[in-house]
PDB file of C-alpha atoms and ligand atoms in Angstrom:
ATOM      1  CA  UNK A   1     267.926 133.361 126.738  1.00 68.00           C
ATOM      2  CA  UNK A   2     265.231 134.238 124.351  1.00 77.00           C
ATOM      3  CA  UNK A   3     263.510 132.031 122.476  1.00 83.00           C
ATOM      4  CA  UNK A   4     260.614 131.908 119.709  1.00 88.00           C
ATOM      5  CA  UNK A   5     256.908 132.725 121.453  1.00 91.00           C
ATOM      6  CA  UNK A   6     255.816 129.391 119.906  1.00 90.00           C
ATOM      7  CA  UNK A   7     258.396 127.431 121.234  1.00 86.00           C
ATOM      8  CA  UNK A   8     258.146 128.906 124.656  1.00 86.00           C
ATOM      9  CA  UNK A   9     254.470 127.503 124.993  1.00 87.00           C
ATOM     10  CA  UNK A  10     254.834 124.156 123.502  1.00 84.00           C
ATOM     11  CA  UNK A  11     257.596 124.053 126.260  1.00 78.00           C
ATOM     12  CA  UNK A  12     255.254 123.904 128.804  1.00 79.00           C
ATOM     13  CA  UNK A  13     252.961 120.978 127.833  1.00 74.00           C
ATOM     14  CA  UNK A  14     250.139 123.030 127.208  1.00 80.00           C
ATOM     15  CA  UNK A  15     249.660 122.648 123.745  1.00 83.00           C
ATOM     16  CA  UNK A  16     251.670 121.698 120.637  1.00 85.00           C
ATOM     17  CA  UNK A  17     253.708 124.372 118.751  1.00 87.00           C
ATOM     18  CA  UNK A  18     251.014 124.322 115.841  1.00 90.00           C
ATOM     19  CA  UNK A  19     248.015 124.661 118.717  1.00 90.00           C
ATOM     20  CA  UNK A  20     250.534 127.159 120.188  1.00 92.00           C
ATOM     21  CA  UNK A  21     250.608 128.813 116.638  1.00 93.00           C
ATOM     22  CA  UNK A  22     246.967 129.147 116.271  1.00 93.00           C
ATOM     23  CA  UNK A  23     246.680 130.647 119.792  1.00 94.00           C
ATOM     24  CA  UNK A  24     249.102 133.504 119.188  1.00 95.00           C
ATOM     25  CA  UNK A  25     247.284 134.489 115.584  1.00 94.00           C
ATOM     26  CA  UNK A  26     244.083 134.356 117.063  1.00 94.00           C
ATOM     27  CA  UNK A  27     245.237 137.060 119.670  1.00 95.00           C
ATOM     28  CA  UNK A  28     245.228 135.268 122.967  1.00 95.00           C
ATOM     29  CA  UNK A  29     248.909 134.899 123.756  1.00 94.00           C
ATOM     30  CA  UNK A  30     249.773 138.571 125.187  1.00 94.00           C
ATOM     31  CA  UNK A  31     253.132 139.733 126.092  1.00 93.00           C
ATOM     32  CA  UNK A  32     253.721 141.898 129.333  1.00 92.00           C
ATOM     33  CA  UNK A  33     249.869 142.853 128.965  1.00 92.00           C
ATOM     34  CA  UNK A  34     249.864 143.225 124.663  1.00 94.00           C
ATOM     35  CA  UNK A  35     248.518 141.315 122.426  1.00 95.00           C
ATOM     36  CA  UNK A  36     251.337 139.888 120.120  1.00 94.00           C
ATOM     37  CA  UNK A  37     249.764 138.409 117.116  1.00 95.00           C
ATOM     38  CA  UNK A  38     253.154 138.152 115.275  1.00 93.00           C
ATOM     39  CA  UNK A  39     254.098 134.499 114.982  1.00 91.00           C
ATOM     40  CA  UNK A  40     258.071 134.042 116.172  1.00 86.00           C
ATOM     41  CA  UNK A  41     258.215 136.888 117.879  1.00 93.00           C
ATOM     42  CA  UNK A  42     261.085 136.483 120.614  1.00 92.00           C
ATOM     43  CA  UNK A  43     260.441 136.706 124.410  1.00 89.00           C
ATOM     44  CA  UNK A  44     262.761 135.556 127.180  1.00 83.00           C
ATOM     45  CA  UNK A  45     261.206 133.739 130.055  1.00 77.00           C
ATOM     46  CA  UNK A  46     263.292 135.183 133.110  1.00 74.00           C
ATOM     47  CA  UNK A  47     262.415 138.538 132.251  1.00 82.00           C
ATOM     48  CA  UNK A  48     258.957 138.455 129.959  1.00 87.00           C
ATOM     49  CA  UNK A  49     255.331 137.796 131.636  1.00 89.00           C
ATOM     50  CA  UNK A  50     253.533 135.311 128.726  1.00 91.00           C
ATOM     51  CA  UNK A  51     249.920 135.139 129.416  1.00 91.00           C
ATOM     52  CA  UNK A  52     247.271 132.665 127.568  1.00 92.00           C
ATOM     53  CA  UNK A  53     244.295 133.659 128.016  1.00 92.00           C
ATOM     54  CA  UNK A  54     245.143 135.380 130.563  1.00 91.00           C
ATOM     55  CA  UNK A  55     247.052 132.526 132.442  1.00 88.00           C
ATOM     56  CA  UNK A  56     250.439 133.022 133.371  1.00 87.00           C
ATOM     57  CA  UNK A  57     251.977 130.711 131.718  1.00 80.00           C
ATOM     58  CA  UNK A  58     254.920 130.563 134.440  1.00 65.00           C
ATOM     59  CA  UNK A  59     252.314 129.234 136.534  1.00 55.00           C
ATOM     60  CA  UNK A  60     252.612 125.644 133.749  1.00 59.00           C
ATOM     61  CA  UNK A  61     253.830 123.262 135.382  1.00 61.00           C
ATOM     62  CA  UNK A  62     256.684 121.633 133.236  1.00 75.00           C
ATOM     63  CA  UNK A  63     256.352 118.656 131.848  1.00 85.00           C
ATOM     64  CA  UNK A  64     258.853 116.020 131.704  1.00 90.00           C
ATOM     65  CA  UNK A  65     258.610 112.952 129.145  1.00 94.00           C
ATOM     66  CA  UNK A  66     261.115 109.961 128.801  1.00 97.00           C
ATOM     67  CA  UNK A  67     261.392 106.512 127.031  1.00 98.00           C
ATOM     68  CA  UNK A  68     263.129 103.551 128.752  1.00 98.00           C
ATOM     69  CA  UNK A  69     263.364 100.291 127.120  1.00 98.00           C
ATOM     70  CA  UNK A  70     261.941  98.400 129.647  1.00 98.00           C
ATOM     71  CA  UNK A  71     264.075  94.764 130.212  1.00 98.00           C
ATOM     72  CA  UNK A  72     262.854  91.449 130.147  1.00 98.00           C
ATOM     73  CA  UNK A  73     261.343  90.365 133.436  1.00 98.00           C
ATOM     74  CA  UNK A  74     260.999  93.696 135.029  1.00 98.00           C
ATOM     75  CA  UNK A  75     257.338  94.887 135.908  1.00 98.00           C
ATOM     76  CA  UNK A  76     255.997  98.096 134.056  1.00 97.00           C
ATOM     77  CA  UNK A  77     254.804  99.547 137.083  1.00 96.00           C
ATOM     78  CA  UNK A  78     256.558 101.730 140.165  1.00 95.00           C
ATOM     79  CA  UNK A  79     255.794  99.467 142.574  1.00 94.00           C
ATOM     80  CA  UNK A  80     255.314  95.738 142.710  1.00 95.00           C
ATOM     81  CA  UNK A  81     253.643  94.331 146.120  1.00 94.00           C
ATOM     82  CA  UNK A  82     255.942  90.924 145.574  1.00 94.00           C
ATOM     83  CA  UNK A  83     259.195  92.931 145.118  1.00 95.00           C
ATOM     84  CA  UNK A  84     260.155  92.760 141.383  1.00 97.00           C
ATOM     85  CA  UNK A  85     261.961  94.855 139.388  1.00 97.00           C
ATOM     86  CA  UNK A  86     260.264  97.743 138.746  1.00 97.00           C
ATOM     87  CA  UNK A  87     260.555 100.420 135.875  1.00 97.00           C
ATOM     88  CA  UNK A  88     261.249 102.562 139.014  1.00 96.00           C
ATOM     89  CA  UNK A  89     264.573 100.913 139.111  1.00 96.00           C
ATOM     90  CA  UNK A  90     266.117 102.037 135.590  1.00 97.00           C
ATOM     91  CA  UNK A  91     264.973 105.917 136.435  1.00 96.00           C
ATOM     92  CA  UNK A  92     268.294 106.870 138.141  1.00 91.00           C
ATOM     93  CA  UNK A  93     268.616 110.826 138.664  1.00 91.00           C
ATOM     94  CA  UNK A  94     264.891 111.786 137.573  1.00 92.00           C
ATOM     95  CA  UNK A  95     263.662 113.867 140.367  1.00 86.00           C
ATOM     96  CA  UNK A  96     260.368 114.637 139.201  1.00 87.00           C
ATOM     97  CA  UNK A  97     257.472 111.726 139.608  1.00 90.00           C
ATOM     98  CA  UNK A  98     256.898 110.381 136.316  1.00 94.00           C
ATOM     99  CA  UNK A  99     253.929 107.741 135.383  1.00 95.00           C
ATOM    100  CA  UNK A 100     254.309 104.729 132.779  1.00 97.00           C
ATOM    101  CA  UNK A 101     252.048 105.362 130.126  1.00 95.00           C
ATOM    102  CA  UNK A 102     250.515 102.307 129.194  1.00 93.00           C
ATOM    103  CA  UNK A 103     251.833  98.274 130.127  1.00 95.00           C
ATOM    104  CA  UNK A 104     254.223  95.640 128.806  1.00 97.00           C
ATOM    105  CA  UNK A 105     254.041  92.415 130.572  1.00 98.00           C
ATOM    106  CA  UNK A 106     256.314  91.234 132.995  1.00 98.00           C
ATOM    107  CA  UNK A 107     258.556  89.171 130.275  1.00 98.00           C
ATOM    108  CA  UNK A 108     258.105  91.542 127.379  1.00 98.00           C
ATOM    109  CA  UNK A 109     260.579  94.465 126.791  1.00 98.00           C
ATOM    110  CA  UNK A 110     261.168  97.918 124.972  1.00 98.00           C
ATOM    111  CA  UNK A 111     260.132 101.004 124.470  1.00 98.00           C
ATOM    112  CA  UNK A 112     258.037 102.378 127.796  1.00 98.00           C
ATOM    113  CA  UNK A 113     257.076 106.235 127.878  1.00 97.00           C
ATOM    114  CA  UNK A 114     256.891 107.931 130.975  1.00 97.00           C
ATOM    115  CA  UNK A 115     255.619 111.182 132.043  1.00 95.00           C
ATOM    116  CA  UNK A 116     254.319 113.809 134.515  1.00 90.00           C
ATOM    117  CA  UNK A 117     251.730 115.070 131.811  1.00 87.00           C
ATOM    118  CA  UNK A 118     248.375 113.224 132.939  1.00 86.00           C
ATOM    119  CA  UNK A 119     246.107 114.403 130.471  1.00 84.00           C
ATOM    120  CA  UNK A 120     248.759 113.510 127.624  1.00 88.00           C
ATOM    121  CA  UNK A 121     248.865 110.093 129.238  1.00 90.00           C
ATOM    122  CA  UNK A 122     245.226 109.615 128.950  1.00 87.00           C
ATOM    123  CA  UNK A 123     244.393 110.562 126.063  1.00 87.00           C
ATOM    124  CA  UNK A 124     248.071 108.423 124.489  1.00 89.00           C
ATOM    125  CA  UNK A 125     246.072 105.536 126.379  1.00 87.00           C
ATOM    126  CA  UNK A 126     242.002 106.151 124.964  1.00 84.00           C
ATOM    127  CA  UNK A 127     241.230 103.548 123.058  1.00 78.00           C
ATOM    128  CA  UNK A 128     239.263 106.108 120.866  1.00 80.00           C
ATOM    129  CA  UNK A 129     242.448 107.570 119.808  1.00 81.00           C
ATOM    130  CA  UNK A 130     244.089 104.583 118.599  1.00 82.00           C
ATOM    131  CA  UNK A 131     247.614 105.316 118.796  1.00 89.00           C
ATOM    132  CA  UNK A 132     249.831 102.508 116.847  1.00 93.00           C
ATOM    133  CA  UNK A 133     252.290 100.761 118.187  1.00 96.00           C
ATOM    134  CA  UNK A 134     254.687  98.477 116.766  1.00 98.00           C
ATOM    135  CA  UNK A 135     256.157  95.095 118.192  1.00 98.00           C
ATOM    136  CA  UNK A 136     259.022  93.248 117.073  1.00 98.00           C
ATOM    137  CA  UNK A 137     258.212  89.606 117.877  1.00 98.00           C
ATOM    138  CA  UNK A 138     259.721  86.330 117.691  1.00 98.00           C
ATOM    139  CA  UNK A 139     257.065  83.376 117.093  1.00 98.00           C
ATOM    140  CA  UNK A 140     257.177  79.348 117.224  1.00 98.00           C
ATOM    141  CA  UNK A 141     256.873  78.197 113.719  1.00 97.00           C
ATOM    142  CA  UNK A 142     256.516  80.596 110.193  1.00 96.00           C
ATOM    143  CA  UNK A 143     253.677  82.243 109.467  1.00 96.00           C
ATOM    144  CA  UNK A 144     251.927  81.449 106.272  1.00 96.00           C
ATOM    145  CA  UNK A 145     250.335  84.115 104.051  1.00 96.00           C
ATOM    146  CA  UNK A 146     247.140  83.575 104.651  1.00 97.00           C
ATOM    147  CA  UNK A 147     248.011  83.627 108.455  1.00 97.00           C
ATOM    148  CA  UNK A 148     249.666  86.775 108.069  1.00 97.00           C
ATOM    149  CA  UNK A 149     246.280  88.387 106.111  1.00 97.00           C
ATOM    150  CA  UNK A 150     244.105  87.014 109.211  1.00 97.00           C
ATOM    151  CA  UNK A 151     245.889  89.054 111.573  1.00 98.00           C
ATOM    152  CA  UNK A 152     245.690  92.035 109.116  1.00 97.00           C
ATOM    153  CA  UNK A 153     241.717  92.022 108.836  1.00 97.00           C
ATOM    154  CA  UNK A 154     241.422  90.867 112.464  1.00 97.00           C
ATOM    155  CA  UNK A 155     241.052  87.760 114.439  1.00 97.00           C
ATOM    156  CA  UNK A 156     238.391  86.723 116.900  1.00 97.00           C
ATOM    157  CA  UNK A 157     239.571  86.682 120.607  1.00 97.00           C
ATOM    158  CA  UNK A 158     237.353  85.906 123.701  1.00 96.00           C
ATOM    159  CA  UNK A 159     236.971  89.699 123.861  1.00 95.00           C
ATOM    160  CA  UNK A 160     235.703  90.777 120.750  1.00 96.00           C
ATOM    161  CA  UNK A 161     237.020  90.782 116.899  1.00 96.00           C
ATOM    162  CA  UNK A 162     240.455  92.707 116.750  1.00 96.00           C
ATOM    163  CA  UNK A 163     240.990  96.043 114.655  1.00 94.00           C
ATOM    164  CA  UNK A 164     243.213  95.324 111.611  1.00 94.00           C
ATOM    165  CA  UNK A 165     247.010  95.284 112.091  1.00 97.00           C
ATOM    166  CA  UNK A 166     249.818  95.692 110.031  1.00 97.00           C
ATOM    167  CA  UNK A 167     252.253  92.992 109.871  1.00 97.00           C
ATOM    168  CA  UNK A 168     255.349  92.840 108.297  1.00 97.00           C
ATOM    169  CA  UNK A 169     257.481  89.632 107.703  1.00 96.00           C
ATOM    170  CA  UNK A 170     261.402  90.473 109.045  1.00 96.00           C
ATOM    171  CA  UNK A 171     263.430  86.870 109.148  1.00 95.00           C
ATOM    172  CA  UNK A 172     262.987  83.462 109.097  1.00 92.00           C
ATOM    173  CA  UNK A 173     264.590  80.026 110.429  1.00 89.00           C
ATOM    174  CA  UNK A 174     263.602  76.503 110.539  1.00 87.00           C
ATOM    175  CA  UNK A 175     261.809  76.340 113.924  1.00 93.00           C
ATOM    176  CA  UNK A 176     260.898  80.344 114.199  1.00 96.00           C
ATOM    177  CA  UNK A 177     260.417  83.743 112.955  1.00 97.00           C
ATOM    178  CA  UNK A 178     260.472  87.431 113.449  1.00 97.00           C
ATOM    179  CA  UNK A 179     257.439  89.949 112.408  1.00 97.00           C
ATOM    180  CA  UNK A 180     256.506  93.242 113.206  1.00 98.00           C
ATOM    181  CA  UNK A 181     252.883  93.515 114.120  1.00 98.00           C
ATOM    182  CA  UNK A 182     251.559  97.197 114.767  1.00 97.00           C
ATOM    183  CA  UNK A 183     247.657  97.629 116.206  1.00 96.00           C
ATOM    184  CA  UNK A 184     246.159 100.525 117.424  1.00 93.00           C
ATOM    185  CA  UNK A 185     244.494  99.254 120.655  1.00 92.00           C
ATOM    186  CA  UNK A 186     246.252  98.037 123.953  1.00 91.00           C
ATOM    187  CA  UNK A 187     243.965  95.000 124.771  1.00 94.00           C
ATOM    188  CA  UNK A 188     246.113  92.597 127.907  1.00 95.00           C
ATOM    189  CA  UNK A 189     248.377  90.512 126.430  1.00 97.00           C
ATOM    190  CA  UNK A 190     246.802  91.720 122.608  1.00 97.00           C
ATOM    191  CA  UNK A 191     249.670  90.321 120.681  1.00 98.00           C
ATOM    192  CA  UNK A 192     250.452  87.176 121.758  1.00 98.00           C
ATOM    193  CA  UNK A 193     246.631  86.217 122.081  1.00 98.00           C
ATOM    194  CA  UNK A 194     246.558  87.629 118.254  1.00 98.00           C
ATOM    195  CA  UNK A 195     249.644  85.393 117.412  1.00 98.00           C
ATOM    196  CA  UNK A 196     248.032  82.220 119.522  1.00 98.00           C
ATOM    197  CA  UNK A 197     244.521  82.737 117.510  1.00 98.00           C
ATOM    198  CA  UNK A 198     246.275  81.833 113.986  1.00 98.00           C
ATOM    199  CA  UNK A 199     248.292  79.297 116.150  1.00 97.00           C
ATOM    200  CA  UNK A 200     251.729  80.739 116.964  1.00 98.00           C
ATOM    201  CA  UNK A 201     253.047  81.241 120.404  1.00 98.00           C
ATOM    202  CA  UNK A 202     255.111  84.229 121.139  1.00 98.00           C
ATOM    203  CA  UNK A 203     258.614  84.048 122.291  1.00 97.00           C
ATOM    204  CA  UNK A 204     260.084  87.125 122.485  1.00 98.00           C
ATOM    205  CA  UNK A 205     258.040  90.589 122.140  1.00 98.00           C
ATOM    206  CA  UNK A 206     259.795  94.100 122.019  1.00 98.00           C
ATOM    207  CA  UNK A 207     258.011  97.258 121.193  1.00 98.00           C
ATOM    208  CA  UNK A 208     259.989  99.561 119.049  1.00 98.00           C
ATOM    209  CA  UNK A 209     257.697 101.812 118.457  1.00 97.00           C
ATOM    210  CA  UNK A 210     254.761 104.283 119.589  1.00 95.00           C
ATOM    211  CA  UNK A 211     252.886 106.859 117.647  1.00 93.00           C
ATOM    212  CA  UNK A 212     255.870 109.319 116.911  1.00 94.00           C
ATOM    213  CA  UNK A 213     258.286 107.801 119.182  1.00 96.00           C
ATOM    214  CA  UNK A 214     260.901 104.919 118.210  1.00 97.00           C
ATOM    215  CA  UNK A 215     263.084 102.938 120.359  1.00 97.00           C
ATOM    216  CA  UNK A 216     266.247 103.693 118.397  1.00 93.00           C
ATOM    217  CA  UNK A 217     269.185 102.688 119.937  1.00 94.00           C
ATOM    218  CA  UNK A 218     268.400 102.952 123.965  1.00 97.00           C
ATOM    219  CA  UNK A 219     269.706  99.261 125.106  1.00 97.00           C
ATOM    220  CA  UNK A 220     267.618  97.375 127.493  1.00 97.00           C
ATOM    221  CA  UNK A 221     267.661  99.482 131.083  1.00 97.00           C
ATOM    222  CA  UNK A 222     268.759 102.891 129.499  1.00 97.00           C
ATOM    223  CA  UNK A 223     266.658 105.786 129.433  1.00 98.00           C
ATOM    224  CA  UNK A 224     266.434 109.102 127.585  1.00 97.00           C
ATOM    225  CA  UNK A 225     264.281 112.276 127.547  1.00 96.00           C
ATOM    226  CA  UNK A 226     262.181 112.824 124.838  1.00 95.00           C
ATOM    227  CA  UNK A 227     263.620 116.366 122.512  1.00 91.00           C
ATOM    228  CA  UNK A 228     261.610 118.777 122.137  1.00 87.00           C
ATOM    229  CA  UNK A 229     260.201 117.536 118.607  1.00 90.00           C
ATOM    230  CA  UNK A 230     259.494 114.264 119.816  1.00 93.00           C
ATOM    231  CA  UNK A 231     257.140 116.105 122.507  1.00 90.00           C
ATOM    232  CA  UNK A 232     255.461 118.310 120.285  1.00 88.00           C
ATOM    233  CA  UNK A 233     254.898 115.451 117.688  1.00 91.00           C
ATOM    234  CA  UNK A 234     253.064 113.219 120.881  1.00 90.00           C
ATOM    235  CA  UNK A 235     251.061 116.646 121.695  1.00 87.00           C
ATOM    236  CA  UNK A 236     249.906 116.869 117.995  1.00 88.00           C
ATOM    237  CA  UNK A 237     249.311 113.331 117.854  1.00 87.00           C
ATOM    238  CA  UNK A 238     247.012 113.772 120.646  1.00 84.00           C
ATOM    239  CA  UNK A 239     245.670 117.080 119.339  1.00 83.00           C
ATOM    240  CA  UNK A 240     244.603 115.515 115.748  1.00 83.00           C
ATOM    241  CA  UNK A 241     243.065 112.715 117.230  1.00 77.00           C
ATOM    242  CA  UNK A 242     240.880 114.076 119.488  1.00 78.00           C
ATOM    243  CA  UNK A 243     240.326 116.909 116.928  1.00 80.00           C
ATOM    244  CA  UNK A 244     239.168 113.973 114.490  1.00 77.00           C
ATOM    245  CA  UNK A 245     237.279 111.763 117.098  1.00 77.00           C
ATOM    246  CA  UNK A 246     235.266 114.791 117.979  1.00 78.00           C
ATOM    247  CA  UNK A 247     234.687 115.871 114.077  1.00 80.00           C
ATOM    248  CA  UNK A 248     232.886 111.994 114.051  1.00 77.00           C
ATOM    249  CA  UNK A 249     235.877 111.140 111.716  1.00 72.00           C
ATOM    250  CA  UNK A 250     236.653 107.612 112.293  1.00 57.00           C
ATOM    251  CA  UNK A 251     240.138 107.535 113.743  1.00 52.00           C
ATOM    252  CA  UNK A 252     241.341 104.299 112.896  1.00 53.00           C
ATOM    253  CA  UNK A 253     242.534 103.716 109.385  1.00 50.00           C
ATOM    254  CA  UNK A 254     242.989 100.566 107.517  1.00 45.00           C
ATOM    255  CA  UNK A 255     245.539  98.483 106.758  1.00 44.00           C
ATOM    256  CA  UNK A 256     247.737  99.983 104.144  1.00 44.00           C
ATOM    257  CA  UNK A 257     250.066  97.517 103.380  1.00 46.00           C
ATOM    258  CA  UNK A 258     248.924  94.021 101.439  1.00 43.00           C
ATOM    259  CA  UNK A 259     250.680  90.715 102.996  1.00 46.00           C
ATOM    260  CA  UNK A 260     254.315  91.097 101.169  1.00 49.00           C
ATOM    261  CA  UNK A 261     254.184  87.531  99.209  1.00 49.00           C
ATOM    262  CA  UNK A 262     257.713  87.619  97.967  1.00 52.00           C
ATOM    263  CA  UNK A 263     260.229  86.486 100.970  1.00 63.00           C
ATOM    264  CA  UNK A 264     261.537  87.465 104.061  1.00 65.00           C
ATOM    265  CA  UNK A 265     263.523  91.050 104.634  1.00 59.00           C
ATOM    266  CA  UNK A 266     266.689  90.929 106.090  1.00 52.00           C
ATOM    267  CA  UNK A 267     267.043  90.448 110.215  1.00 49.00           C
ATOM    268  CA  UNK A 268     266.712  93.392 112.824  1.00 49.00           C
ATOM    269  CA  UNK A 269     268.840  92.492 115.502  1.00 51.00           C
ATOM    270  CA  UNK A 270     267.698  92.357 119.063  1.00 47.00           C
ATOM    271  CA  UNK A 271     269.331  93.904 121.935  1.00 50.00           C
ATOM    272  CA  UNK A 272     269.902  91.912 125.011  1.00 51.00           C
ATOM    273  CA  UNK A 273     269.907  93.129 128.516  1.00 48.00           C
ATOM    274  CA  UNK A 274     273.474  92.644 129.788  1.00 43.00           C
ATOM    275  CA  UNK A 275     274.040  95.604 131.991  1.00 43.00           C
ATOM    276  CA  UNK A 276     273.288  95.798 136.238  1.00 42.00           C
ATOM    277  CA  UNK A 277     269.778  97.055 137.639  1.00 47.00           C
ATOM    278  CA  UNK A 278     270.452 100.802 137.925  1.00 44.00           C
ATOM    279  CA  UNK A 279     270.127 101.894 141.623  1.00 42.00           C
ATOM    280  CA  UNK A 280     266.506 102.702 143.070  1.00 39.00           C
ATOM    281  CA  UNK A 281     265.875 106.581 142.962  1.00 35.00           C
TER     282      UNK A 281
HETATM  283  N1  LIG B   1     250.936  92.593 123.600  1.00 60.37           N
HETATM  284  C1  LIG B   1     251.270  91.577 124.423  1.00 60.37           C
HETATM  285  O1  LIG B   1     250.814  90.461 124.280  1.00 60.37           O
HETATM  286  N2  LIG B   1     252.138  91.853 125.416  1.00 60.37           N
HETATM  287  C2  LIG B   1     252.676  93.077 125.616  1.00 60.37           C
HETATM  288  O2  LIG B   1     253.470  93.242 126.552  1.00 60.37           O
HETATM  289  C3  LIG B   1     252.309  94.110 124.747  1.00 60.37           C
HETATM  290  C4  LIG B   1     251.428  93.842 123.735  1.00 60.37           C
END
């Protein structure tokens, strides 16, 4: 099957189809030994020999990337010493040896990527890149405005001054509410401690989001593999950040969004985990 030249080496992890762009116009993409320069020109894998710089490009190793919405009381790592549920256990049928990228505690849930691509995974994780990611929570009590604005600018936990988040009021009741928080580093336990610093304890926390990558509609133990624009948007994530961290740009924007003063919006439900552990792979 052929497929576009660009296409064929964002395939393989090793750079994003706009990195993979830039390699074949600045001549160092050749096909069976010449230089193609010509952006979407069509090769077919079985039968063409792609070289970068003069790297097989065969020789890739392919890189596999998936989301699971991690459950409720399930630990985020492969193993667990004092036999918990593991991520491990919602993986059914992936062969290849995929890595979480990143924690959720034990009781909080959603959107978990995993991957083979170890570089990817670090750099998703640097706290110099500052990749956001988005929590729906639910909290004891309703936040007041000027609550809401602390966690915005930042609040002061035992290890150091938070960067600003964005928080965004979603429902209210008597006794509780729902917000979505989004911060760009990956402290332990960062939201909650934020929420317990302006005096709110977390009940429920579900990340729905994470740089380019949503949650959408995977139900608590389901998995899917990323498509292939959702992998090239992580890799150009990655690429722009450490493109900007290294051009001494500071990589962590501002809050754009003021505290929204008029009401609540309407609810976003949450999914519950109903279904059976999937079996151990
Ligand atoms: N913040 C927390 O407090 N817990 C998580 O699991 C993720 C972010």
């Amino acid at each position: 099957m052929e497929l576009r030249l660009q296409k064929l080496i964002a395939s393989t992890g090793l750079a994003s189809r706009r990195k993979a762009e830039m390699l074949i116009a600045s001549g160092r993409v050749t096909i069976n030994g010449k230089v193609v320069t010509e952006l979407g020109t069509k090769v077919d894998p079985g039968r063409d020999h792609v070289k970068v710089d003069g790297k097989h490009l065969t020789s890739a190793q392919p890189f596999v990337y998936l989301v699971l919405n991690k459950p409720k009381n399930v630990m985020s790592t492969l193993d667990d010493p004092g036999g918990r549920d593991t991520v491990k256990d919602f993986l059914r049928g992936v062969s290849v040896r995929v890595f979480p990228v990143g924690r959720l505690d034990f009781d909080s849930e959603g959107l978990m990527l995993l991957t083979n691509h170890g570089d990817l995974a670090q750099a998703l994780l640097h706290p110099r890149y500052h990749v956001p990611k988005t929590y729906l929570i639910k909290v004891k009590g309703v936040l007041t405005d000027s609550e809401i604005a602390q966690l915005q600018r930042g609040v002061k936990l035992e290890d150091g001054m938070t960067g600003p988040a964005v928080v965004k009021k979603v429902k209210r009741a008597e006794a509780n509410s729902w917000l979505e928080v989004t911060i760009r580093e990956g402290r332990k336990h960062q939201v909650k401690r934020m929420l317990e610093s302006v005096g709110h304890m977390v009940i429920k926390l579900i990340r729905i989001r994470m740089g380019p990558l949503a949650l959408g509609n995977l139900e608590p133990g389901e998995f899917r593999f990323l498509s292939d624009y959702e992998a090239n948007a992580l890799r150009e994530l990655v690429e722009q950040r450490v493109a900007s961290v290294e051009r001494g740009e500071e990589a962590m924007p501002g809050p754009k969004r003021l505290v929204r003063r008029e009401g609540w919006a309407r609810p976003v439900k949450a999914k519950k985990y109903v279904g059976k552990k999937a079996r151990r792979v």
